[in-house]
DNA sequence: CCGTATCCCGATTGATACTG
DNA sequence: CAGTATCAATCGGGATACGG
């Protein structure tokens, strides 16, 4: 990165690396097929049990859901609460305050996905 | 379209399915390890050639980059321009206007990733 | 009911080499 | 330079079965 500095857009190139790096960091934590969907389900349902969650996040298997929940718990998005006083044991999952910081991300993605779907239905494929 | 006042339960469940569905649609197109990063690089560099792009999007292989670019072109995020008058052939990739609609998504993700990284560096893991 | 443990398959990807 | 071809390896994830 030495000789192609044209002084045209020096800041842009820095911004690019910043964005790339930050987006990469974000995707590392919330990327993948399921994580955001689980977070959304958790946020909007308040408290959910395992099987209910599996029903809401359509298509996910118990094994994958279990693994994803562990990941999300480690990263502070989910709290796992065990009611061991009951039998059989009841386990609830709730979203944490930290997961609320994803609100703008989720809104942006949701909004974009919605309009994109409409665009496709209309005429994206006709030039 | 509607007010975002936090209501109680009934609307929430509908919103959940809406969000889940929309986010799913979004991730279908821009999900995965590379797509957003390629879009970012393209947006901020204006016009890039293949090998330059491969350098910027660190870690991507030529094969994967080639496939991703085809996908992105099909979905209207990238335009491929071939200058066949030159030898060897020069190919540039530029981002389309449609990819600009992702601006808020990228900003939200980038911003979140940045603060998340800072949080981790500090004390997220100590309660 | 709430998961975990295996097994296993197909898709994704990295490395390398090669072509126009 | 701009990719493509091929192969090997990895990995996410489904199916199933089982234990607490």
Coordinates of N, CA, C and O in Angstrom, one line a residue, chain B:
Chain B
X1 N -44.3 2.9 8.8 CA -45.7 3.0 8.4 C -46.6 3.1 9.6 O -47.5 3.9 9.6
X2 N -46.4 2.4 10.6 CA -47.2 2.5 11.8 C -46.3 3.0 12.9 O -45.1 3.0 12.8
X3 N -46.9 3.5 14.0 CA -46.2 4.0 15.1 C -45.4 2.9 15.8 O -45.9 1.8 16.0
X4 N -44.3 3.2 16.3 CA -43.5 2.2 17.0 C -43.6 2.2 18.5 O -42.7 1.8 19.2
X5 N -44.8 2.7 18.9 CA -45.0 2.7 20.4 C -45.0 1.2 20.8 O -45.6 0.4 20.2
X6 N -44.3 1.0 21.9 CA -44.3 -0.4 22.4 C -45.6 -0.8 23.0 O -46.0 -0.4 24.1
X7 N -46.4 -1.5 22.2 CA -47.6 -2.0 22.8 C -47.4 -3.3 23.5 O -46.3 -3.8 23.6
X8 N -48.5 -3.9 24.0 CA -48.3 -5.1 24.8 C -48.0 -6.3 24.0 O -47.1 -6.4 23.3
X9 N -48.9 -7.3 24.0 CA -48.6 -8.6 23.4 C -49.1 -8.8 22.0 O -48.4 -9.3 21.2
X10 N -50.4 -8.4 21.7 CA -50.9 -9.0 20.5 C -50.2 -8.6 19.2 O -50.0 -9.4 18.4
X11 N -49.8 -7.3 19.1 CA -49.1 -6.9 17.9 C -47.7 -7.4 17.9 O -47.2 -7.7 16.8
X12 N -47.2 -7.6 19.0 CA -45.8 -8.1 19.1 C -45.6 -9.4 18.4 O -44.6 -9.6 17.6
X13 N -46.5 -10.3 18.5 CA -46.3 -11.6 17.9 C -46.4 -11.5 16.4 O -45.7 -12.2 15.7
X14 N -47.3 -10.6 15.9 CA -47.3 -10.4 14.5 C -46.0 -9.8 14.0 O -45.4 -10.2 13.0
X15 N -45.5 -8.8 14.7 CA -44.3 -8.1 14.4 C -43.2 -9.1 14.3 O -42.3 -9.0 13.5
X16 N -43.2 -10.1 15.3 CA -42.1 -11.0 15.3 C -42.0 -11.8 14.0 O -41.0 -11.9 13.4
X17 N -43.2 -12.3 13.6 CA -43.1 -13.1 12.3 C -42.8 -12.2 11.2 O -42.1 -12.6 10.2
X18 N -43.2 -10.9 11.2 CA -42.8 -10.0 10.1 C -41.3 -9.8 10.1 O -40.7 -9.9 9.1
X19 N -40.8 -9.5 11.3 CA -39.4 -9.3 11.4 C -38.6 -10.5 11.0 O -37.6 -10.5 10.2
X20 N -39.0 -11.7 11.5 CA -38.3 -12.9 11.2 C -38.3 -13.1 9.6 O -37.3 -13.4 9.1
X21 N -39.5 -12.9 9.1 CA -39.6 -13.2 7.6 C -38.7 -12.2 6.8 O -38.0 -12.5 5.9
X22 N -38.8 -10.9 7.2 CA -38.1 -9.9 6.4 C -36.6 -10.1 6.6 O -35.8 -9.9 5.6
X23 N -36.2 -10.3 7.8 CA -34.7 -10.5 8.1 C -34.2 -11.7 7.3 O -33.1 -11.7 6.8
X24 N -35.1 -12.7 7.3 CA -34.7 -13.9 6.5 C -34.5 -13.6 5.1 O -33.5 -14.0 4.4
X25 N -35.4 -12.8 4.5 CA -35.3 -12.4 3.1 C -34.0 -11.6 2.9 O -33.3 -11.8 1.9
X26 N -33.7 -10.8 3.8 CA -32.5 -10.0 3.7 C -31.3 -10.8 3.7 O -30.4 -10.7 2.9
X27 N -31.2 -11.7 4.7 CA -30.0 -12.6 4.8 C -29.9 -13.5 3.7 O -28.8 -13.9 3.3
X28 N -31.0 -13.9 3.0 CA -30.9 -14.7 1.9 C -30.1 -14.1 0.8 O -29.3 -14.8 0.1
X29 N -30.1 -12.8 0.7 CA -29.5 -12.1 -0.4 C -28.1 -11.6 0.0 O -27.1 -11.7 -0.7
X30 N -28.0 -11.0 1.2 CA -26.7 -10.4 1.6 C -26.1 -11.1 2.8 O -25.1 -10.7 3.3
X31 N -26.6 -12.3 3.1 CA -26.0 -13.1 4.2 C -24.7 -13.8 3.7 O -24.4 -13.7 2.6
X32 N -24.2 -14.5 4.6 CA -22.9 -15.2 4.3 C -21.7 -14.4 4.7 O -21.8 -13.3 5.1
X33 N -20.6 -15.1 4.4 CA -19.3 -14.6 5.0 C -18.8 -13.4 4.2 O -18.1 -12.5 4.7
X34 N -19.1 -13.3 2.9 CA -18.4 -12.3 2.1 C -19.3 -11.2 1.5 O -18.7 -10.1 1.2
X35 N -20.5 -11.4 1.2 CA -21.3 -10.5 0.4 C -21.3 -9.1 0.8 O -21.0 -8.2 0.1
X36 N -21.5 -8.9 2.1 CA -21.6 -7.5 2.6 C -20.2 -6.8 2.5 O -20.1 -5.7 2.1
X37 N -19.2 -7.6 2.8 CA -17.9 -7.0 2.7 C -17.5 -6.6 1.3 O -16.9 -5.6 1.1
X38 N -17.9 -7.5 0.3 CA -17.6 -7.1 -1.1 C -18.4 -5.8 -1.4 O -17.9 -4.9 -2.1
X39 N -19.6 -5.8 -1.0 CA -20.5 -4.6 -1.3 C -19.8 -3.3 -0.7 O -19.8 -2.3 -1.4
X40 N -19.4 -3.5 0.5 CA -18.7 -2.3 1.1 C -17.5 -1.9 0.4 O -17.3 -0.7 0.1
X41 N -16.7 -2.8 0.0 CA -15.4 -2.5 -0.7 C -15.8 -1.8 -2.0 O -15.2 -0.8 -2.4
X42 N -16.8 -2.3 -2.7 CA -17.2 -1.8 -4.0 C -17.7 -0.3 -3.8 O -17.4 0.6 -4.6
X43 N -18.5 -0.2 -2.8 CA -19.1 1.2 -2.6 C -18.1 2.2 -2.3 O -18.2 3.4 -2.7
X44 N -17.1 1.9 -1.5 CA -16.2 2.9 -1.1 C -15.0 3.1 -2.0 O -14.2 4.1 -1.8
X45 N -14.8 2.2 -2.9 CA -13.7 2.4 -3.9 C -14.2 2.8 -5.2 O -13.3 3.1 -6.1
X46 N -15.4 2.9 -5.5 CA -15.9 3.4 -6.7 C -15.8 2.3 -7.8 O -16.8 1.7 -8.2
X47 N -14.6 2.0 -8.3 CA -14.4 1.0 -9.3 C -13.2 0.2 -8.9 O -12.2 0.8 -8.6
X48 N -13.4 -1.1 -9.0 CA -12.2 -1.9 -8.6 C -12.1 -3.1 -9.6 O -13.0 -3.5 -10.2
X49 N -10.9 -3.5 -9.7 CA -10.6 -4.6 -10.6 C -10.5 -5.9 -9.7 O -10.5 -5.8 -8.5
X50 N -10.5 -7.0 -10.4 CA -10.7 -8.3 -9.6 C -9.6 -8.5 -8.6 O -9.9 -8.7 -7.4
X51 N -8.4 -8.4 -9.0 CA -7.3 -8.7 -8.0 C -7.2 -7.7 -6.9 O -6.9 -8.1 -5.8
X52 N -7.5 -6.5 -7.2 CA -7.5 -5.4 -6.2 C -8.6 -5.8 -5.2 O -8.3 -5.7 -4.0
X53 N -9.7 -6.1 -5.7 CA -10.8 -6.5 -4.8 C -10.4 -7.7 -3.9 O -10.7 -7.7 -2.7
X54 N -9.8 -8.6 -4.5 CA -9.4 -9.8 -3.7 C -8.4 -9.4 -2.6 O -8.4 -9.9 -1.5
X55 N -7.6 -8.4 -2.8 CA -6.7 -7.9 -1.8 C -7.4 -7.2 -0.7 O -7.1 -7.3 0.5
X56 N -8.4 -6.4 -1.1 CA -9.1 -5.6 -0.1 C -10.0 -6.5 0.8 O -10.0 -6.3 2.0
X57 N -10.7 -7.4 0.2 CA -11.5 -8.4 1.0 C -10.6 -9.5 1.4 O -10.5 -10.5 0.8
X58 N -9.9 -9.2 2.5 CA -8.8 -10.1 2.9 C -9.3 -11.5 3.2 O -10.3 -11.7 3.9
X59 N -8.6 -12.5 2.6 CA -8.9 -13.9 2.9 C -9.7 -14.6 1.9 O -9.8 -15.8 2.0
X60 N -10.3 -13.8 1.0 CA -11.2 -14.5 0.0 C -10.4 -15.1 -1.1 O -9.3 -14.5 -1.5
X61 N -10.8 -16.2 -1.6 CA -10.0 -16.9 -2.7 C -10.7 -16.4 -4.0 O -11.8 -15.9 -4.1
X62 N -9.9 -16.6 -5.1 CA -10.4 -16.1 -6.4 C -11.7 -16.9 -6.8 O -12.6 -16.2 -7.3
X63 N -11.7 -18.1 -6.5 CA -12.9 -18.9 -6.8 C -14.1 -18.3 -6.1 O -15.2 -18.1 -6.8
X64 N -14.0 -18.2 -4.8 CA -15.2 -17.7 -4.1 C -15.5 -16.3 -4.5 O -16.7 -16.0 -4.6
X65 N -14.5 -15.4 -4.6 CA -14.8 -14.1 -5.1 C -15.6 -14.1 -6.4 O -16.5 -13.3 -6.6
X66 N -15.1 -14.9 -7.3 CA -15.8 -14.9 -8.6 C -17.2 -15.3 -8.5 O -18.1 -14.7 -9.1
X67 N -17.5 -16.4 -7.7 CA -18.8 -16.8 -7.5 C -19.7 -15.7 -6.8 O -20.8 -15.5 -7.2
X68 N -19.1 -15.1 -5.8 CA -19.9 -14.1 -5.1 C -20.2 -12.9 -6.0 O -21.3 -12.4 -5.9
X69 N -19.3 -12.6 -6.8 CA -19.6 -11.4 -7.7 C -20.7 -11.8 -8.7 O -21.5 -10.9 -9.0
X70 N -20.7 -13.0 -9.1 CA -21.8 -13.4 -10.0 C -23.1 -13.3 -9.3 O -24.1 -12.8 -9.9
X71 N -23.2 -13.8 -8.1 CA -24.4 -13.7 -7.3 C -24.8 -12.2 -7.1 O -26.0 -11.9 -7.4
X72 N -23.9 -11.4 -6.8 CA -24.2 -10.0 -6.5 C -24.6 -9.3 -7.8 O -25.5 -8.4 -7.7
X73 N -24.0 -9.7 -8.9 CA -24.4 -9.1 -10.1 C -25.9 -9.5 -10.5 O -26.7 -8.7 -10.9
X74 N -26.2 -10.8 -10.3 CA -27.6 -11.3 -10.5 C -28.6 -10.5 -9.7 O -29.7 -10.2 -10.1
X75 N -28.2 -10.2 -8.5 CA -29.1 -9.5 -7.6 C -29.1 -8.0 -7.7 O -29.7 -7.3 -6.9
X76 N -28.3 -7.5 -8.6 CA -28.3 -6.1 -8.9 C -27.5 -5.2 -8.1 O -27.7 -4.0 -8.0
X77 N -26.5 -5.8 -7.4 CA -25.7 -5.0 -6.5 C -24.4 -4.5 -7.2 O -23.7 -3.6 -6.7
X78 N -24.0 -5.2 -8.2 CA -22.7 -5.0 -8.8 C -22.9 -5.0 -10.3 O -23.7 -5.7 -10.9
X79 N -22.1 -4.1 -10.9 CA -22.1 -4.1 -12.4 C -20.7 -4.4 -12.8 O -19.7 -4.0 -12.3
X80 N -20.6 -5.3 -13.8 CA -19.3 -5.8 -14.3 C -19.1 -5.1 -15.7 O -19.9 -5.2 -16.6
X81 N -18.0 -4.5 -15.8 CA -17.7 -3.7 -17.0 C -16.4 -4.3 -17.6 O -15.3 -4.3 -17.0
X82 N -16.5 -4.7 -18.8 CA -15.3 -5.3 -19.5 C -14.8 -4.3 -20.6 O -15.5 -3.8 -21.4
X83 N -13.5 -4.0 -20.4 CA -12.9 -3.1 -21.4 C -12.1 -4.0 -22.4 O -10.9 -4.3 -22.2
X84 N -12.8 -4.5 -23.4 CA -12.2 -5.5 -24.3 C -11.3 -4.8 -25.3 O -10.6 -5.5 -26.0
X85 N -11.3 -3.5 -25.3 CA -10.4 -2.9 -26.3 C -8.9 -2.9 -25.8 O -8.0 -2.7 -26.6
X86 N -8.7 -3.2 -24.6 CA -7.4 -3.3 -24.1 C -6.9 -4.7 -24.0 O -7.6 -5.6 -24.0
X87 N -5.5 -4.8 -23.9 CA -4.9 -6.1 -23.8 C -3.8 -6.0 -22.7 O -2.9 -5.2 -22.9
X88 N -3.9 -6.9 -21.7 CA -4.9 -7.9 -21.5 C -6.2 -7.2 -21.1 O -6.2 -6.1 -20.6
X89 N -7.3 -7.9 -21.2 CA -8.6 -7.4 -20.9 C -8.7 -6.8 -19.5 O -8.2 -7.5 -18.6
X90 N -9.3 -5.7 -19.4 CA -9.5 -5.1 -18.1 C -10.9 -5.2 -17.7 O -11.8 -4.9 -18.5
X91 N -11.2 -5.6 -16.5 CA -12.5 -5.8 -16.0 C -12.7 -4.9 -14.7 O -11.8 -5.1 -13.8
X92 N -13.6 -4.1 -14.7 CA -13.9 -3.4 -13.5 C -15.2 -3.8 -12.9 O -16.2 -4.1 -13.6
X93 N -15.3 -3.7 -11.6 CA -16.6 -3.9 -10.9 C -17.0 -2.6 -10.2 O -16.1 -2.0 -9.6
X94 N -18.2 -2.2 -10.4 CA -18.7 -1.0 -9.7 C -20.0 -1.4 -9.0 O -20.7 -2.2 -9.4
X95 N -20.3 -0.7 -7.9 CA -21.5 -0.9 -7.2 C -22.6 -0.1 -7.9 O -22.4 1.0 -8.4
X96 N -23.8 -0.7 -7.8 CA -25.0 0.0 -8.4 C -25.7 0.9 -7.5 O -25.4 0.9 -6.3
X97 N -26.6 1.6 -8.0 CA -27.5 2.5 -7.2 C -28.2 1.6 -6.2 O -28.5 2.0 -5.0
X98 N -28.6 0.4 -6.6 CA -29.4 -0.4 -5.8 C -28.7 -0.8 -4.5 O -29.2 -0.9 -3.4
X99 N -27.4 -1.0 -4.6 CA -26.6 -1.3 -3.5 C -26.6 -0.2 -2.4 O -26.3 -0.4 -1.3
X100 N -26.9 1.0 -2.9 CA -26.9 2.1 -2.0 C -28.1 2.0 -1.0 O -28.0 2.6 0.1
X101 N -29.1 1.2 -1.3 CA -30.2 1.1 -0.4 C -29.7 0.3 0.8 O -30.4 0.3 1.8
X102 N -28.6 -0.3 0.8 CA -28.1 -1.0 1.9 C -27.3 -0.2 2.9 O -26.8 -0.6 3.9
X103 N -27.2 1.1 2.6 CA -26.4 2.0 3.4 C -26.8 2.0 4.9 O -25.9 1.8 5.7
X104 N -28.1 2.0 5.2 CA -28.4 2.0 6.6 C -28.1 0.7 7.2 O -27.7 0.7 8.4
X105 N -28.3 -0.4 6.5 CA -27.9 -1.7 7.0 C -26.4 -1.7 7.4 O -26.0 -2.1 8.5
X106 N -25.6 -1.3 6.4 CA -24.2 -1.3 6.6 C -23.8 -0.4 7.8 O -22.9 -0.8 8.6
X107 N -24.3 0.8 7.8 CA -24.0 1.7 8.9 C -24.4 1.1 10.2 O -23.6 1.2 11.2
X108 N -25.6 0.5 10.3 CA -26.0 0.0 11.6 C -25.1 -1.2 12.0 O -24.6 -1.2 13.2
X109 N -24.7 -2.0 11.1 CA -23.9 -3.1 11.4 C -22.5 -2.7 11.8 O -21.9 -3.1 12.8
X110 N -22.0 -1.7 11.0 CA -20.6 -1.2 11.3 C -20.5 -0.6 12.6 O -19.6 -0.8 13.4
X111 N -21.5 0.3 12.9 CA -21.6 1.0 14.2 C -21.6 0.0 15.3 O -20.9 0.1 16.3
X112 N -22.5 -1.0 15.2 CA -22.7 -1.9 16.3 C -21.4 -2.7 16.5 O -21.0 -3.0 17.6
X113 N -20.8 -3.2 15.4 CA -19.6 -3.9 15.5 C -18.5 -3.2 16.2 O -17.7 -3.7 17.0
X114 N -18.4 -1.9 15.9 CA -17.4 -1.1 16.5 C -17.6 -1.0 18.0 O -16.6 -1.2 18.7
X115 N -18.8 -0.6 18.4 CA -19.0 -0.5 19.9 C -18.9 -1.9 20.5 O -18.4 -1.9 21.7
X116 N -19.3 -2.9 19.9 CA -19.2 -4.2 20.5 C -17.8 -4.6 20.7 O -17.4 -5.1 21.8
X117 N -17.0 -4.3 19.8 CA -15.5 -4.6 19.9 C -15.0 -3.9 21.1 O -14.2 -4.4 21.9
X118 N -15.4 -2.6 21.3 CA -14.9 -1.9 22.4 C -15.4 -2.4 23.7 O -14.7 -2.5 24.7
X119 N -16.7 -2.8 23.7 CA -17.3 -3.4 24.9 C -16.5 -4.6 25.3 O -16.2 -4.8 26.5
X120 N -16.2 -5.5 24.4 CA -15.4 -6.7 24.7 C -14.1 -6.4 25.3 O -13.6 -7.0 26.2
X121 N -13.4 -5.4 24.7 CA -12.1 -5.1 25.2 C -12.2 -4.6 26.6 O -11.2 -4.7 27.4
X122 N -13.3 -4.0 27.0 CA -13.4 -3.5 28.3 C -13.8 -4.6 29.3 O -12.9 -5.3 29.9
X123 N -15.0 -4.8 29.5 CA -15.4 -5.7 30.6 C -16.7 -6.3 30.4 O -17.4 -6.5 31.4
X124 N -17.1 -6.7 29.2 CA -18.4 -7.3 29.1 C -18.5 -8.6 29.9 O -19.5 -8.9 30.4
X125 N -17.3 -9.2 30.0 CA -17.4 -10.6 30.6 C -17.4 -10.5 32.2 O -17.6 -11.5 32.8
X126 N -17.2 -9.4 32.7 CA -17.3 -9.3 34.2 C -18.5 -8.5 34.5 O -18.8 -7.4 34.1
X127 N -19.3 -9.2 35.3 CA -20.6 -8.5 35.7 C -20.4 -7.7 36.9 O -20.7 -8.0 38.0

